[in-house]
């Protein structure tokens, strides 16, 4: 026999050692505790038997209660069925009465609606006449407002047009003045150019006349000098010729 991998002699030796360590008093205490444990376990078994008897009694009571409940439910269902039947009969009676009342009410309502229709027609005619009168007044007021607005717009348009015309006239006048100034400037420039050309021509003619006079004066001065030089040259030539002739003769 082995317990936890130990043989019976090994177990006996371990128990003897433990008992010798514990001593006789502790052994007696342990034995008394063991007895108490046995008593507790045995008492638990008795309690279980008592509890079983109590459970059986409770089960019997539950069965009785269930039977009573079933009987009460059956009675209740029967009572409900009777009530339902009574309610069905009452509902049918009420439905018939309701239909009769509805028919009566429909008749009354048709009569009331006819009277109301007549009253509404009269009221509508009165309201239409009042509405037409109010619409006529509103249209008159709207026409007056529209006319005043149209007049105000026409006045504004005329003012705007006048302002536009004035601005256009001013712009045209400004353009005309600018054009006139440009024309005047171009004419002035043309006249200045003509004057400068005329002045240049006059100056050129004067310069040419002065140059011509100077050339004439120089020619007049040069001619007498040339004329005076020519006889001198002739005399010199004659002398030279005479000298040459004399030298040839010799």
PDB file of C-alpha atoms in Angstrom, residues 58-195:
ATOM      1  CA  UNK A  58     -43.094  21.665   1.173  1.00  0.00           C
ATOM      2  CA  UNK A  59     -43.582  19.813  -2.080  1.00  0.00           C
ATOM      3  CA  UNK A  60     -46.928  18.518  -0.835  1.00  0.00           C
ATOM      4  CA  UNK A  61     -47.917  22.019   0.163  1.00  0.00           C
ATOM      5  CA  UNK A  62     -46.783  23.302  -3.259  1.00  0.00           C
ATOM      6  CA  UNK A  63     -48.855  20.686  -5.049  1.00  0.00           C
ATOM      7  CA  UNK A  64     -51.869  21.658  -2.975  1.00  0.00           C
ATOM      8  CA  UNK A  65     -51.216  25.313  -3.711  1.00  0.00           C
ATOM      9  CA  UNK A  66     -50.815  24.571  -7.399  1.00  0.00           C
ATOM     10  CA  UNK A  67     -54.095  22.680  -7.442  1.00  0.00           C
ATOM     11  CA  UNK A  68     -55.801  25.583  -5.712  1.00  0.00           C
ATOM     12  CA  UNK A  69     -54.241  27.974  -8.191  1.00  0.00           C
ATOM     13  CA  UNK A  70     -55.385  25.843 -11.127  1.00  0.00           C
ATOM     14  CA  UNK A  71     -58.916  25.738  -9.745  1.00  0.00           C
ATOM     15  CA  UNK A  72     -58.886  29.481  -9.207  1.00  0.00           C
ATOM     16  CA  UNK A  73     -57.565  30.003 -12.734  1.00  0.00           C
ATOM     17  CA  UNK A  74     -60.271  27.784 -14.173  1.00  0.00           C
ATOM     18  CA  UNK A  75     -62.867  29.708 -12.225  1.00  0.00           C
ATOM     19  CA  UNK A  76     -61.339  32.951 -13.351  1.00  0.00           C
ATOM     20  CA  UNK A  77     -61.351  31.815 -16.981  1.00  0.00           C
ATOM     21  CA  UNK A  78     -64.984  30.826 -16.700  1.00  0.00           C
ATOM     22  CA  UNK A  79     -65.760  34.170 -15.113  1.00  0.00           C
ATOM     23  CA  UNK A  80     -63.815  35.926 -17.879  1.00  0.00           C
ATOM     24  CA  UNK A  81     -65.675  33.965 -20.551  1.00  0.00           C
ATOM     25  CA  UNK A  82     -68.976  34.972 -19.042  1.00  0.00           C
ATOM     26  CA  UNK A  83     -67.796  38.550 -18.787  1.00  0.00           C
ATOM     27  CA  UNK A  84     -66.571  38.459 -22.392  1.00  0.00           C
ATOM     28  CA  UNK A  85     -69.923  37.111 -23.526  1.00  0.00           C
ATOM     29  CA  UNK A  86     -71.699  39.817 -21.562  1.00  0.00           C
ATOM     30  CA  UNK A  87     -69.346  42.435 -22.974  1.00  0.00           C
ATOM     31  CA  UNK A  88     -69.950  41.126 -26.513  1.00  0.00           C
ATOM     32  CA  UNK A  89     -73.687  41.377 -25.999  1.00  0.00           C
ATOM     33  CA  UNK A  90     -73.300  44.839 -24.499  1.00  0.00           C
ATOM     34  CA  UNK A  91     -71.009  45.923 -27.343  1.00  0.00           C
ATOM     35  CA  UNK A  92     -73.519  44.686 -29.924  1.00  0.00           C
ATOM     36  CA  UNK A  93     -76.279  46.547 -28.136  1.00  0.00           C
ATOM     37  CA  UNK A  94     -74.080  49.623 -27.893  1.00  0.00           C
ATOM     38  CA  UNK A  95     -73.136  49.303 -31.579  1.00  0.00           C
ATOM     39  CA  UNK A  96     -76.793  49.201 -32.573  1.00  0.00           C
ATOM     40  CA  UNK A  97     -77.517  52.184 -30.357  1.00  0.00           C
ATOM     41  CA  UNK A  98     -74.455  53.942 -31.755  1.00  0.00           C
ATOM     42  CA  UNK A  99     -75.632  53.302 -35.323  1.00  0.00           C
ATOM     43  CA  UNK A 100     -79.051  54.678 -34.469  1.00  0.00           C
ATOM     44  CA  UNK A 101     -77.467  57.690 -32.807  1.00  0.00           C
ATOM     45  CA  UNK A 102     -75.112  58.135 -35.790  1.00  0.00           C
ATOM     46  CA  UNK A 103     -78.060  58.052 -38.192  1.00  0.00           C
ATOM     47  CA  UNK A 104     -79.886  60.591 -36.062  1.00  0.00           C
ATOM     48  CA  UNK A 105     -76.735  62.707 -35.796  1.00  0.00           C
ATOM     49  CA  UNK A 106     -76.180  62.508 -39.566  1.00  0.00           C
ATOM     50  CA  UNK A 107     -79.716  63.692 -40.148  1.00  0.00           C
ATOM     51  CA  UNK A 108     -79.233  66.498 -37.657  1.00  0.00           C
ATOM     52  CA  UNK A 109     -75.816  67.314 -39.123  1.00  0.00           C
ATOM     53  CA  UNK A 110     -77.223  67.420 -42.669  1.00  0.00           C
ATOM     54  CA  UNK A 111     -79.897  69.829 -41.513  1.00  0.00           C
ATOM     55  CA  UNK A 112     -77.338  71.870 -39.583  1.00  0.00           C
ATOM     56  CA  UNK A 113     -74.952  71.839 -42.570  1.00  0.00           C
ATOM     57  CA  UNK A 114     -77.736  73.047 -44.865  1.00  0.00           C
ATOM     58  CA  UNK A 115     -78.485  75.899 -42.482  1.00  0.00           C
ATOM     59  CA  UNK A 116     -74.765  76.619 -42.082  1.00  0.00           C
ATOM     60  CA  UNK A 117     -74.325  76.518 -45.873  1.00  0.00           C
ATOM     61  CA  UNK A 118     -77.054  79.094 -46.277  1.00  0.00           C
ATOM     62  CA  UNK A 119     -75.518  81.222 -43.539  1.00  0.00           C
ATOM     63  CA  UNK A 120     -72.028  80.845 -45.034  1.00  0.00           C
ATOM     64  CA  UNK A 121     -73.328  81.828 -48.478  1.00  0.00           C
ATOM     65  CA  UNK A 122     -74.873  84.950 -47.010  1.00  0.00           C
ATOM     66  CA  UNK A 123     -71.717  85.682 -45.047  1.00  0.00           C
ATOM     67  CA  UNK A 124     -69.559  85.044 -48.135  1.00  0.00           C
ATOM     68  CA  UNK A 125     -71.652  87.431 -50.194  1.00  0.00           C
ATOM     69  CA  UNK A 126     -71.308  90.066 -47.495  1.00  0.00           C
ATOM     70  CA  UNK A 127     -67.564  89.383 -47.172  1.00  0.00           C
ATOM     71  CA  UNK A 128     -67.117  89.461 -50.964  1.00  0.00           C
ATOM     72  CA  UNK A 129     -68.836  92.827 -51.174  1.00  0.00           C
ATOM     73  CA  UNK A 130     -66.655  94.147 -48.342  1.00  0.00           C
ATOM     74  CA  UNK A 131     -63.539  92.621 -49.923  1.00  0.00           C
ATOM     75  CA  UNK A 132     -64.371  94.145 -53.294  1.00  0.00           C
ATOM     76  CA  UNK A 133     -64.853  97.550 -51.655  1.00  0.00           C
ATOM     77  CA  UNK A 134     -61.537  97.167 -49.817  1.00  0.00           C
ATOM     78  CA  UNK A 135     -59.812  96.010 -53.012  1.00  0.00           C
ATOM     79  CA  UNK A 136     -61.189  98.997 -54.880  1.00  0.00           C
ATOM     80  CA  UNK A 137     -59.861 101.309 -52.166  1.00  0.00           C
ATOM     81  CA  UNK A 138     -56.520  99.475 -52.151  1.00  0.00           C
ATOM     82  CA  UNK A 139     -56.260  99.700 -55.940  1.00  0.00           C
ATOM     83  CA  UNK A 140     -56.958 103.423 -55.799  1.00  0.00           C
ATOM     84  CA  UNK A 141     -54.354 103.886 -53.080  1.00  0.00           C
ATOM     85  CA  UNK A 142     -51.863 101.731 -55.017  1.00  0.00           C
ATOM     86  CA  UNK A 143     -52.532 103.703 -58.214  1.00  0.00           C
ATOM     87  CA  UNK A 144     -51.952 106.979 -56.358  1.00  0.00           C
ATOM     88  CA  UNK A 145     -48.759 105.573 -54.839  1.00  0.00           C
ATOM     89  CA  UNK A 146     -47.633 104.295 -58.236  1.00  0.00           C
ATOM     90  CA  UNK A 147     -48.369 107.639 -59.872  1.00  0.00           C
ATOM     91  CA  UNK A 148     -46.425 109.486 -57.175  1.00  0.00           C
ATOM     92  CA  UNK A 149     -43.546 107.030 -57.554  1.00  0.00           C
ATOM     93  CA  UNK A 150     -43.648 107.340 -61.355  1.00  0.00           C
ATOM     94  CA  UNK A 151     -43.610 111.134 -61.080  1.00  0.00           C
ATOM     95  CA  UNK A 152     -40.730 110.994 -58.637  1.00  0.00           C
ATOM     96  CA  UNK A 153     -38.859 108.618 -60.949  1.00  0.00           C
ATOM     97  CA  UNK A 154     -39.552 110.838 -63.968  1.00  0.00           C
ATOM     98  CA  UNK A 155     -38.292 113.860 -62.006  1.00  0.00           C
ATOM     99  CA  UNK A 156     -35.191 111.937 -61.017  1.00  0.00           C
ATOM    100  CA  UNK A 157     -34.692 110.756 -64.612  1.00  0.00           C
ATOM    101  CA  UNK A 158     -35.046 114.327 -65.919  1.00  0.00           C
ATOM    102  CA  UNK A 159     -32.537 115.552 -63.353  1.00  0.00           C
ATOM    103  CA  UNK A 160     -30.183 112.731 -64.255  1.00  0.00           C
ATOM    104  CA  UNK A 161     -30.613 113.444 -67.965  1.00  0.00           C
ATOM    105  CA  UNK A 162     -29.968 117.171 -67.391  1.00  0.00           C
ATOM    106  CA  UNK A 163     -26.871 116.347 -65.393  1.00  0.00           C
ATOM    107  CA  UNK A 164     -25.727 113.951 -68.132  1.00  0.00           C
ATOM    108  CA  UNK A 165     -26.387 116.592 -70.818  1.00  0.00           C
ATOM    109  CA  UNK A 166     -24.525 119.223 -68.794  1.00  0.00           C
ATOM    110  CA  UNK A 167     -21.614 116.892 -68.279  1.00  0.00           C
ATOM    111  CA  UNK A 168     -21.612 116.018 -72.021  1.00  0.00           C
ATOM    112  CA  UNK A 169     -21.779 119.714 -72.952  1.00  0.00           C
ATOM    113  CA  UNK A 170     -18.940 120.479 -70.567  1.00  0.00           C
ATOM    114  CA  UNK A 171     -16.959 117.584 -71.971  1.00  0.00           C
ATOM    115  CA  UNK A 172     -17.629 118.770 -75.552  1.00  0.00           C
ATOM    116  CA  UNK A 173     -16.673 122.344 -74.618  1.00  0.00           C
ATOM    117  CA  UNK A 174     -13.508 121.062 -72.998  1.00  0.00           C
ATOM    118  CA  UNK A 175     -12.738 119.001 -76.118  1.00  0.00           C
ATOM    119  CA  UNK A 176     -13.483 122.005 -78.370  1.00  0.00           C
ATOM    120  CA  UNK A 177     -11.210 124.239 -76.290  1.00  0.00           C
ATOM    121  CA  UNK A 178      -8.502 121.599 -76.426  1.00  0.00           C
ATOM    122  CA  UNK A 179      -8.955 121.266 -80.210  1.00  0.00           C
ATOM    123  CA  UNK A 180      -8.883 125.064 -80.624  1.00  0.00           C
ATOM    124  CA  UNK A 181      -5.764 125.303 -78.479  1.00  0.00           C
ATOM    125  CA  UNK A 182      -4.141 122.573 -80.541  1.00  0.00           C
ATOM    126  CA  UNK A 183      -5.144 124.317 -83.780  1.00  0.00           C
ATOM    127  CA  UNK A 184      -3.837 127.661 -82.475  1.00  0.00           C
ATOM    128  CA  UNK A 185      -0.614 126.012 -81.346  1.00  0.00           C
ATOM    129  CA  UNK A 186      -0.216 124.320 -84.747  1.00  0.00           C
ATOM    130  CA  UNK A 187      -0.897 127.642 -86.537  1.00  0.00           C
ATOM    131  CA  UNK A 188       1.527 129.475 -84.270  1.00  0.00           C
ATOM    132  CA  UNK A 189       4.142 126.800 -84.868  1.00  0.00           C
ATOM    133  CA  UNK A 190       3.502 126.991 -88.654  1.00  0.00           C
ATOM    134  CA  UNK A 191       3.803 130.801 -88.590  1.00  0.00           C
ATOM    135  CA  UNK A 192       6.957 130.564 -86.501  1.00  0.00           C
ATOM    136  CA  UNK A 193       8.346 128.015 -88.966  1.00  0.00           C
ATOM    137  CA  UNK A 194       7.464 130.275 -91.910  1.00  0.00           C
ATOM    138  CA  UNK A 195       8.988 133.258 -90.160  1.00  0.00           C
TER     139      UNK A 195
END
